[in-house]
Amino acid sequence: MEERRRTLREATGLDLVGIDPGALTLEAADGMIENVIGTYALPFAIATNFLVDGRDAFIPMVVEEASIVAAASNAARMARPRGFTTTASAPMMIGQIQITHVDDVDAAARALAEATPALLADARRLVPRLAERGGGPVALEVRVLARESLDGGVVVVHLHIDCRDAMGANLVNTLCEALADQVAALAHGRAGLKILSNLCDARTITVRCEIDDAQLAGPDADGADVRRAVAAASRFAELDPYRAATHNKGIMNGVDAVLVATGQDWRAVEAGAHAYAATGPAMPILGDPGAQRGSYRPLAVWRETATGLSGELVMPLAVGTVGGALHVHPGARLALEIAGIEHADRLAALAGAAGLATNLAALRALATEGIQRGHMALHARGLARAAGATGDMVERVAAELAATGDVKADRAREVLARLAAASVLKTPP
Ligand code: NAD
């Protein structure tokens, strides 16, 4: 571990030797949430080999599941000859102002449309600094949700706000609350909820990579076979929501690990990702553009090219390099420094690249040896430690468990007891 930290110091200039980079003081923790009784640690790791938009990056990851960091680093190595390329949309969030008990929803929609320039001007005046940074409220949209319902006529106003480097939830909520009474008066209705939508489908990241067969090949796998198998696995996810859910879980393995390391609201991103998977633009499936409309889709797809694979991920990613937990969590700020992230679009690019990488690694493993071999080797080490093994005994117990294929807690205890007894017998008095 110290060697890894030294390597990181040489590459980044950040001195991590002898310190725990993710540590949080009790005082800081107590200021973050309520009723704090302590802190809860998770492993903080670096995924390597990432070349994203022509720049090398160390990808910080905080996660409890074994093999995600290895999978990401491995897939990034396969993608490395050309690297990942990304396109970020403008960081546009949507705020919703719900208006209920509207007698004439059409008249309300007309009145709101006419008042849009004035409403936007008022909204911009409320966030002068954001406007100076090139962001701020940019559009207002009116949607009629119900003509008659238990809540009467229901209209919702969407305020589109460019949040620049902030995730933006508080910014958006503040603006929605400030405009709600004015909007309700124009619609002759009652103001209901005023809050952002986590389905931020106007704030997306697109990540692409092209991988040659030679990179896909392994000691016991032919590159062209892997290419065909990964493309077939992608088609399976495109046809079947049951598979798409697991495909997307593999993407979120990489994305969430980066989000946790960098202090982001990963619940917000998860909610947005799955809502987008269920509502986003349908992709052409087997020549039928409408085949999957309304269904739950994979966020990333893989296609065969003449010489390898082409992968593309599109997902909403509302992340910030200012605000939120970054005010108070030194580990999250350090993670941004390690990755060389200054702006939110770079963070989205790296989190998206990590997601496409873990997706590829999972599909490659599933399409070749299956994921259990790698998982079980790591799992065996965990069981060996849980059984009480320390030092080189961890590897010896894990190796025996993995070799027999019987990777279970009670077996780990048995093997440890036998190996420990044997080593006591061998120890000279
Ligand atoms: P925030 O409240 O800390 O606001 C960000 C601040 O950064 C603003 O005051 C802005 O003026 C300032 N800023 C400085 N430099 C900036 C730049 N370059 N670009 C943009 N702003 C800049 O944070 P936020 O992003 O508004 O809100 C995020 C928080 O809201 C997260 O902690 C999240 O968990 C929480 N939240 C989420 C939800 C949800 O997702 N449904 C709901 C409520 C709250």
Coordinates of C-alpha atoms and ligand atoms in Angstrom, one line a residue:
M1 CA 0.0 0.0 0.0
E2 CA 2.8 2.4 0.8
E3 CA 4.4 1.7 -2.5
R4 CA 1.1 2.5 -4.3
R5 CA 0.9 5.8 -2.3
R6 CA 4.5 6.6 -3.2
T7 CA 3.8 6.0 -6.9
L8 CA 0.8 8.3 -6.7
R9 CA 2.9 11.0 -5.0
E10 CA 5.4 10.8 -7.8
A11 CA 2.7 11.1 -10.4
T12 CA 0.5 13.7 -8.8
G13 CA 2.7 15.5 -6.3
L14 CA 0.1 14.8 -3.6
D15 CA 1.7 13.5 -0.4
L16 CA -0.3 10.4 0.6
V17 CA 2.5 8.5 2.3
G18 CA 1.6 7.5 5.9
I19 CA -1.9 9.0 5.9
D20 CA -5.4 7.6 5.3
P21 CA -6.7 9.6 2.3
G22 CA -10.3 9.0 3.0
A23 CA -10.3 9.8 6.7
L24 CA -13.0 12.0 8.2
T25 CA -12.8 13.5 11.6
L26 CA -15.6 13.0 14.1
E27 CA -16.1 16.7 14.2
A28 CA -16.6 16.9 10.4
A29 CA -18.9 13.9 10.4
D30 CA -21.0 15.4 13.2
G31 CA -21.5 18.5 11.0
M32 CA -22.6 16.4 8.0
I33 CA -25.6 14.5 9.2
E34 CA -27.7 14.1 12.3
N35 CA -27.4 11.9 15.4
V36 CA -23.8 10.9 14.5
I37 CA -22.2 8.3 16.7
G38 CA -19.0 7.7 14.6
T39 CA -17.7 7.2 11.1
Y40 CA -17.9 4.2 8.8
A41 CA -15.0 3.4 6.6
L42 CA -14.8 1.8 3.1
P43 CA -11.8 0.9 1.0
F44 CA -10.4 3.9 -1.1
A45 CA -8.6 2.6 -4.3
I46 CA -7.4 3.8 -7.6
A47 CA -8.4 2.3 -10.9
T48 CA -5.5 2.6 -13.5
N49 CA -4.9 2.7 -17.2
F50 CA -7.6 5.2 -18.0
L51 CA -7.0 7.5 -21.0
V52 CA -10.1 9.8 -21.3
D53 CA -10.3 12.5 -24.0
G54 CA -6.6 12.2 -24.6
R55 CA -5.6 12.7 -20.9
D56 CA -4.4 10.1 -18.4
A57 CA -6.4 9.9 -15.2
F58 CA -6.2 8.0 -12.0
I59 CA -9.8 7.0 -11.2
P60 CA -10.6 7.2 -7.4
M61 CA -13.0 4.5 -6.3
V62 CA -14.7 3.9 -3.0
V63 CA -16.7 0.7 -2.9
E64 CA -17.3 -2.4 -0.8
E65 CA -17.5 -5.0 -3.6
A66 CA -14.4 -6.9 -4.6
S67 CA -13.2 -7.0 -8.2
I68 CA -14.7 -3.7 -9.4
V69 CA -11.4 -1.8 -9.3
A70 CA -9.6 -4.7 -11.1
A71 CA -12.4 -5.0 -13.7
A72 CA -12.3 -1.2 -14.4
S73 CA -8.5 -1.1 -14.7
N74 CA -8.4 -4.2 -16.9
A75 CA -11.1 -2.9 -19.3
A76 CA -9.3 0.5 -19.4
R77 CA -6.1 -1.3 -20.4
M78 CA -8.1 -2.9 -23.3
A79 CA -9.4 0.5 -24.3
R80 CA -6.1 2.3 -23.8
P81 CA -4.7 2.3 -27.4
R82 CA -7.4 4.8 -28.4
G83 CA -8.8 5.6 -25.0
F84 CA -12.3 6.8 -24.1
T85 CA -13.8 9.8 -25.8
T86 CA -16.7 11.7 -24.1
T87 CA -19.2 14.4 -24.9
A88 CA -20.9 16.2 -22.0
S89 CA -24.2 18.2 -22.6
A90 CA -24.5 21.5 -20.9
P91 CA -25.0 20.9 -17.1
M92 CA -28.8 21.6 -17.4
M93 CA -31.0 20.6 -14.5
I94 CA -34.8 20.7 -14.4
G95 CA -36.8 22.2 -11.6
Q96 CA -40.5 21.4 -11.3
I97 CA -43.2 23.7 -10.0
Q98 CA -46.5 21.8 -9.6
I99 CA -49.7 23.8 -9.8
T100 CA -52.9 22.1 -8.8
H101 CA -56.7 23.0 -8.9
V102 CA -56.3 24.9 -12.2
D103 CA -59.8 25.4 -13.6
D104 CA -58.6 26.1 -17.2
V105 CA -55.3 24.3 -17.9
D106 CA -55.1 25.6 -21.5
A107 CA -55.6 29.3 -20.4
A108 CA -53.0 28.6 -17.6
A109 CA -50.5 27.2 -20.2
R110 CA -51.0 30.3 -22.4
A111 CA -50.6 32.8 -19.6
L112 CA -47.4 31.0 -18.4
A113 CA -46.0 30.9 -22.0
E114 CA -46.6 34.7 -22.3
A115 CA -45.0 35.4 -19.0
T116 CA -42.0 33.2 -19.7
P117 CA -39.5 36.0 -20.5
A118 CA -40.5 38.0 -17.4
L119 CA -40.3 34.8 -15.2
L120 CA -36.9 33.9 -16.6
A121 CA -35.6 37.4 -16.0
D122 CA -36.8 37.3 -12.4
A123 CA -35.2 33.9 -11.9
R124 CA -31.9 35.1 -13.4
R125 CA -31.9 38.1 -11.0
L126 CA -32.0 35.6 -8.1
V127 CA -28.7 33.9 -9.1
P128 CA -26.5 36.7 -10.3
R129 CA -23.2 34.9 -9.6
L130 CA -24.3 31.7 -11.4
A131 CA -25.2 33.9 -14.4
E132 CA -21.8 35.6 -14.2
R133 CA -20.2 32.1 -14.4
G134 CA -22.2 31.5 -17.7
G135 CA -25.0 29.5 -16.1
G136 CA -28.4 30.3 -14.7
P137 CA -32.1 29.8 -15.7
V138 CA -32.3 29.4 -19.5
A139 CA -35.8 28.1 -20.4
L140 CA -39.2 27.5 -19.0
E141 CA -41.6 24.8 -20.3
V142 CA -45.2 24.2 -19.4
R143 CA -46.7 20.7 -19.2
V144 CA -50.3 19.9 -18.6
L145 CA -50.5 16.7 -16.5
A146 CA -54.2 16.4 -15.9
R147 CA -57.3 18.3 -17.0
E148 CA -59.4 16.8 -14.2
S149 CA -58.1 14.7 -11.3
L150 CA -58.4 14.5 -7.5
D151 CA -56.2 17.6 -7.5
G152 CA -58.2 19.4 -10.2
G153 CA -56.4 20.5 -13.3
V154 CA -52.7 20.0 -12.9
V155 CA -50.0 21.9 -14.7
V156 CA -46.3 21.6 -14.1
V157 CA -43.7 24.2 -15.0
H158 CA -40.2 23.0 -15.8
L159 CA -37.5 25.5 -15.1
H160 CA -34.3 24.6 -17.0
I161 CA -31.2 25.8 -15.2
D162 CA -27.6 25.6 -16.2
C163 CA -25.9 24.7 -12.9
R164 CA -22.2 24.9 -14.2
D165 CA -20.0 23.0 -11.7
A166 CA -22.7 22.4 -9.1
M167 CA -24.9 19.3 -8.9
G168 CA -27.5 21.9 -8.5
A169 CA -30.2 20.4 -6.3
N170 CA -30.2 23.2 -3.7
L171 CA -29.8 25.9 -6.4
V172 CA -32.8 24.5 -8.4
N173 CA -35.0 24.0 -5.3
T174 CA -34.3 27.6 -4.2
L175 CA -35.3 29.0 -7.5
C176 CA -38.5 26.9 -7.8
E177 CA -39.6 28.0 -4.3
A178 CA -38.9 31.6 -5.2
L179 CA -41.0 31.5 -8.4
A180 CA -43.8 29.3 -7.2
D181 CA -46.3 31.9 -6.0
Q182 CA -45.9 34.0 -9.1
V183 CA -46.4 30.9 -11.3
A184 CA -49.5 29.8 -9.3
A185 CA -51.0 33.3 -9.6
L186 CA -50.5 33.3 -13.4
A187 CA -52.1 29.8 -13.7
H188 CA -55.0 30.6 -11.2
G189 CA -54.1 27.5 -9.2
R190 CA -52.4 26.4 -6.0
A191 CA -48.7 25.9 -5.8
G192 CA -47.8 22.3 -5.0
L193 CA -44.3 20.8 -4.9
K194 CA -41.3 22.8 -5.9
I195 CA -38.2 20.7 -6.4
L196 CA -35.7 19.5 -9.0
S197 CA -36.4 16.4 -11.1
N198 CA -33.7 13.7 -10.8
L199 CA -34.6 12.6 -14.3
C200 CA -32.1 15.2 -15.6
D201 CA -32.3 14.0 -19.2
A202 CA -30.8 17.2 -20.5
R203 CA -27.6 16.7 -18.5
T204 CA -26.1 13.7 -20.0
I205 CA -22.6 12.3 -20.6
T206 CA -21.8 10.2 -23.7
V207 CA -18.8 7.9 -23.5
R208 CA -17.4 6.0 -26.5
C209 CA -14.6 3.5 -27.0
E210 CA -13.3 1.3 -29.8
I211 CA -11.4 -1.9 -28.9
D212 CA -9.5 -4.1 -31.3
D213 CA -9.8 -7.9 -31.2
A214 CA -6.2 -8.1 -30.1
Q215 CA -7.0 -6.2 -26.9
L216 CA -10.1 -8.4 -26.3
A217 CA -8.1 -11.7 -26.6
G218 CA -6.9 -13.5 -23.5
P219 CA -4.7 -16.5 -22.7
D220 CA -7.7 -18.8 -23.3
A221 CA -9.9 -16.6 -25.5
D222 CA -9.8 -15.6 -29.1
G223 CA -10.4 -11.9 -29.7
A224 CA -13.0 -12.3 -32.5
D225 CA -14.9 -14.8 -30.3
V226 CA -14.9 -12.3 -27.4
R227 CA -16.1 -9.6 -29.8
R228 CA -19.0 -11.6 -31.1
A229 CA -20.0 -12.7 -27.5
V230 CA -19.9 -9.2 -26.1
A231 CA -22.1 -7.9 -29.0
A232 CA -24.5 -10.7 -28.4
A233 CA -24.6 -10.0 -24.7
S234 CA -25.4 -6.4 -25.5
R235 CA -28.3 -7.5 -27.8
F236 CA -29.7 -9.6 -25.0
A237 CA -29.8 -6.6 -22.7
E238 CA -31.5 -4.5 -25.5
L239 CA -34.2 -7.2 -25.8
D240 CA -34.8 -8.0 -22.2
P241 CA -35.4 -5.7 -19.2
Y242 CA -34.5 -8.5 -16.8
R243 CA -31.0 -8.6 -18.4
A244 CA -30.8 -4.8 -18.9
A245 CA -31.2 -4.3 -15.1
T246 CA -28.1 -6.4 -14.4
H247 CA -26.2 -4.9 -17.4
N248 CA -26.9 -1.5 -15.9
K249 CA -25.9 -2.7 -12.4
G250 CA -22.5 -3.5 -14.0
I251 CA -22.3 0.1 -15.3
M252 CA -23.2 1.5 -11.9
N253 CA -20.5 -0.6 -10.3
G254 CA -17.9 1.8 -11.9
V255 CA -20.0 5.0 -11.8
D256 CA -21.1 4.7 -8.2
A257 CA -17.6 3.9 -6.9
V258 CA -16.3 7.1 -8.4
L259 CA -19.3 9.1 -7.1
V260 CA -18.8 7.8 -3.6
A261 CA -15.1 8.6 -3.7
T262 CA -15.7 12.1 -4.9
G263 CA -18.5 12.9 -2.4
Q264 CA -21.4 13.0 -4.9
D265 CA -25.1 12.3 -4.3
W266 CA -25.1 8.8 -5.8
R267 CA -28.8 8.2 -5.0
A268 CA -29.6 11.2 -7.2
V269 CA -27.5 9.7 -10.1
E270 CA -29.0 6.2 -9.5
A271 CA -32.6 7.6 -9.6
G272 CA -31.8 9.5 -12.8
A273 CA -30.0 6.6 -14.5
H274 CA -32.8 4.1 -14.1
A275 CA -35.5 6.7 -14.9
Y276 CA -33.6 7.5 -18.1
A277 CA -33.2 3.8 -18.9
A278 CA -36.9 3.5 -18.7
T279 CA -37.9 6.7 -20.5
G280 CA -34.9 7.8 -22.7
P281 CA -34.8 7.8 -26.4
A282 CA -35.4 4.3 -27.8
M283 CA -32.5 2.8 -29.6
P284 CA -33.0 0.9 -32.9
I285 CA -33.3 -2.7 -32.0
L286 CA -32.9 -5.3 -34.8
G287 CA -33.9 -2.7 -37.3
D288 CA -37.1 -1.7 -35.4
P289 CA -36.7 1.7 -33.9
G290 CA -39.9 1.4 -31.9
A291 CA -39.3 -2.1 -30.5
Q292 CA -38.2 -1.1 -27.0
R293 CA -40.0 2.1 -26.6
G294 CA -41.4 2.4 -23.1
S295 CA -39.3 -0.5 -21.8
Y296 CA -36.3 -0.5 -19.6
R297 CA -33.1 -0.3 -21.7
P298 CA -29.3 -0.8 -21.2
L299 CA -27.5 2.5 -20.7
A300 CA -24.6 1.2 -22.8
V301 CA -24.5 -0.9 -26.0
W302 CA -21.8 -2.7 -27.9
R303 CA -21.6 -3.3 -31.6
E304 CA -19.1 -5.3 -33.7
T305 CA -16.9 -3.3 -36.1
A306 CA -14.7 -4.8 -38.8
T307 CA -11.8 -5.2 -36.4
G308 CA -13.2 -5.2 -32.9
L309 CA -15.9 -3.6 -30.7
S310 CA -17.5 -0.2 -30.5
G311 CA -19.1 0.7 -27.2
E312 CA -21.3 3.7 -26.3
L313 CA -22.8 4.8 -22.9
V314 CA -25.3 7.6 -22.6
M315 CA -26.7 8.5 -19.2
P316 CA -27.6 11.5 -17.1
L317 CA -24.9 12.4 -14.6
A318 CA -25.6 15.3 -12.3
V319 CA -22.4 15.8 -10.4
G320 CA -20.6 18.7 -8.9
T321 CA -17.1 19.9 -8.1
V322 CA -18.5 22.5 -5.8
G323 CA -21.1 22.3 -3.0
G324 CA -22.7 19.3 -1.4
A325 CA -20.4 17.1 0.7
L326 CA -17.3 18.7 -0.9
H327 CA -17.6 21.6 1.6
V328 CA -16.8 19.2 4.4
H329 CA -15.3 16.0 3.3
P330 CA -11.5 16.2 2.8
G331 CA -11.3 12.7 1.3
A332 CA -13.8 13.7 -1.4
R333 CA -11.8 16.8 -2.3
L334 CA -8.6 14.7 -2.3
A335 CA -10.2 12.2 -4.7
L336 CA -10.9 15.1 -7.1
E337 CA -7.3 16.2 -6.9
I338 CA -5.9 12.7 -7.4
A339 CA -8.0 12.5 -10.6
G340 CA -7.0 16.0 -11.7
I341 CA -10.7 17.0 -11.9
E342 CA -11.4 20.8 -11.9
H343 CA -14.9 20.9 -13.4
A344 CA -18.1 18.9 -13.2
D345 CA -17.9 17.8 -16.9
R346 CA -14.6 16.1 -16.4
L347 CA -16.0 14.3 -13.3
A348 CA -18.9 13.2 -15.4
A349 CA -16.6 12.0 -18.1
L350 CA -14.4 10.0 -15.7
A351 CA -17.4 8.5 -13.9
G352 CA -19.0 7.6 -17.2
A353 CA -15.7 6.1 -18.5
A354 CA -15.5 4.0 -15.4
G355 CA -19.0 2.8 -16.0
L356 CA -18.4 1.8 -19.6
A357 CA -15.2 0.0 -18.4
T358 CA -16.9 -2.0 -15.7
N359 CA -19.7 -2.9 -18.2
L360 CA -17.1 -4.2 -20.7
A361 CA -15.2 -6.1 -18.1
A362 CA -18.4 -7.8 -16.9
L363 CA -19.6 -8.7 -20.4
R364 CA -16.2 -10.0 -21.4
A365 CA -16.0 -12.2 -18.3
L366 CA -19.6 -13.4 -18.7
A367 CA -19.0 -14.1 -22.4
T368 CA -15.8 -16.1 -21.8
E369 CA -14.9 -17.8 -18.5
G370 CA -18.0 -16.5 -16.5
I371 CA -17.5 -14.1 -13.7
Q372 CA -17.5 -16.6 -10.9
R373 CA -13.9 -17.7 -11.2
G374 CA -12.5 -14.2 -10.6
H375 CA -15.2 -13.4 -8.0
M376 CA -14.6 -16.7 -6.2
A377 CA -10.9 -16.2 -5.9
L378 CA -11.5 -12.8 -4.2
H379 CA -14.4 -14.1 -2.2
A380 CA -12.1 -17.0 -1.0
R381 CA -9.6 -14.5 0.4
G382 CA -12.4 -12.7 2.2
L383 CA -13.7 -15.9 3.8
A384 CA -10.1 -16.9 4.8
R385 CA -9.8 -13.6 6.6
A386 CA -13.2 -13.9 8.2
A387 CA -12.2 -17.4 9.5
G388 CA -9.3 -15.8 11.3
A389 CA -6.4 -16.3 8.8
T390 CA -3.7 -13.7 8.8
G391 CA -0.4 -13.1 6.8
D392 CA 0.4 -15.8 4.3
M393 CA -2.2 -18.1 5.7
V394 CA -4.9 -16.0 3.9
E395 CA -3.5 -17.0 0.5
R396 CA -2.9 -20.6 1.5
V397 CA -6.5 -21.0 2.7
A398 CA -7.9 -19.1 -0.2
A399 CA -5.9 -21.1 -2.7
E400 CA -7.2 -24.4 -1.3
L401 CA -10.8 -23.2 -1.3
A402 CA -10.6 -21.9 -4.9
A403 CA -8.8 -25.1 -6.1
T404 CA -11.6 -27.3 -4.7
G405 CA -14.4 -24.9 -5.9
D406 CA -16.0 -25.2 -2.4
V407 CA -15.8 -21.6 -1.4
K408 CA -17.8 -21.5 1.8
A409 CA -17.3 -20.0 5.3
D410 CA -17.4 -23.4 7.1
R411 CA -14.9 -24.9 4.7
A412 CA -12.6 -21.9 5.2
R413 CA -12.7 -22.5 9.0
E414 CA -11.9 -26.3 8.4
V415 CA -9.0 -25.6 6.0
L416 CA -7.6 -22.9 8.3
A417 CA -7.8 -25.2 11.4
R418 CA -6.0 -28.1 9.4
L419 CA -3.3 -25.8 7.9
A420 CA -2.7 -24.1 11.3
A421 CA -2.4 -27.5 13.1
A422 CA 0.0 -28.7 10.5
S423 CA 2.2 -25.6 10.8
V424 CA 2.3 -25.9 14.6
L425 CA 3.5 -29.6 14.2
K426 CA 6.2 -28.4 11.8
T427 CA 7.4 -25.6 14.0
P428 CA 10.5 -26.8 15.9
P429 CA 10.2 -26.6 19.7
Ligands
NAD1 P1 -24.9 23.8 -2.9 O1 -26.1 24.0 -2.2 O2 -23.7 23.6 -2.1 O3 -24.7 24.9 -4.0 C1 -23.6 25.1 -4.8 C2 -23.0 26.4 -4.5 O4 -21.8 26.6 -5.2 C3 -23.9 27.6 -5.0 O5 -24.1 28.5 -4.0 C4 -23.1 28.3 -6.1 O6 -23.3 29.6 -6.1 C5 -21.7 27.9 -5.7 N1 -20.7 27.8 -6.8 C6 -19.4 28.2 -6.7 N2 -18.7 28.0 -7.8 C7 -19.6 27.5 -8.7 C8 -19.5 27.0 -10.1 N3 -18.3 27.1 -10.7 N4 -20.6 26.5 -10.6 C9 -21.8 26.5 -10.0 N5 -21.9 26.9 -8.7 C10 -20.9 27.4 -8.1 O7 -25.0 22.5 -3.8 P2 -26.0 22.1 -4.9 O8 -25.2 21.5 -6.0 O9 -27.0 23.2 -5.3 O10 -26.9 20.9 -4.3 C11 -26.3 19.6 -4.1 C12 -26.8 19.1 -2.8 O11 -28.2 19.0 -2.7 C13 -26.2 17.7 -2.6 O12 -25.7 17.6 -1.3 C14 -27.5 16.8 -2.7 O13 -27.4 15.6 -1.9 C15 -28.6 17.7 -2.2 N6 -30.0 17.5 -2.5 C16 -30.4 16.6 -3.5 C17 -31.7 16.5 -3.8 C18 -32.1 15.5 -4.9 O14 -31.3 15.1 -5.7 N7 -33.4 15.2 -5.1 C19 -32.7 17.2 -3.1 C20 -32.2 18.1 -2.1 C21 -30.9 18.3 -1.8

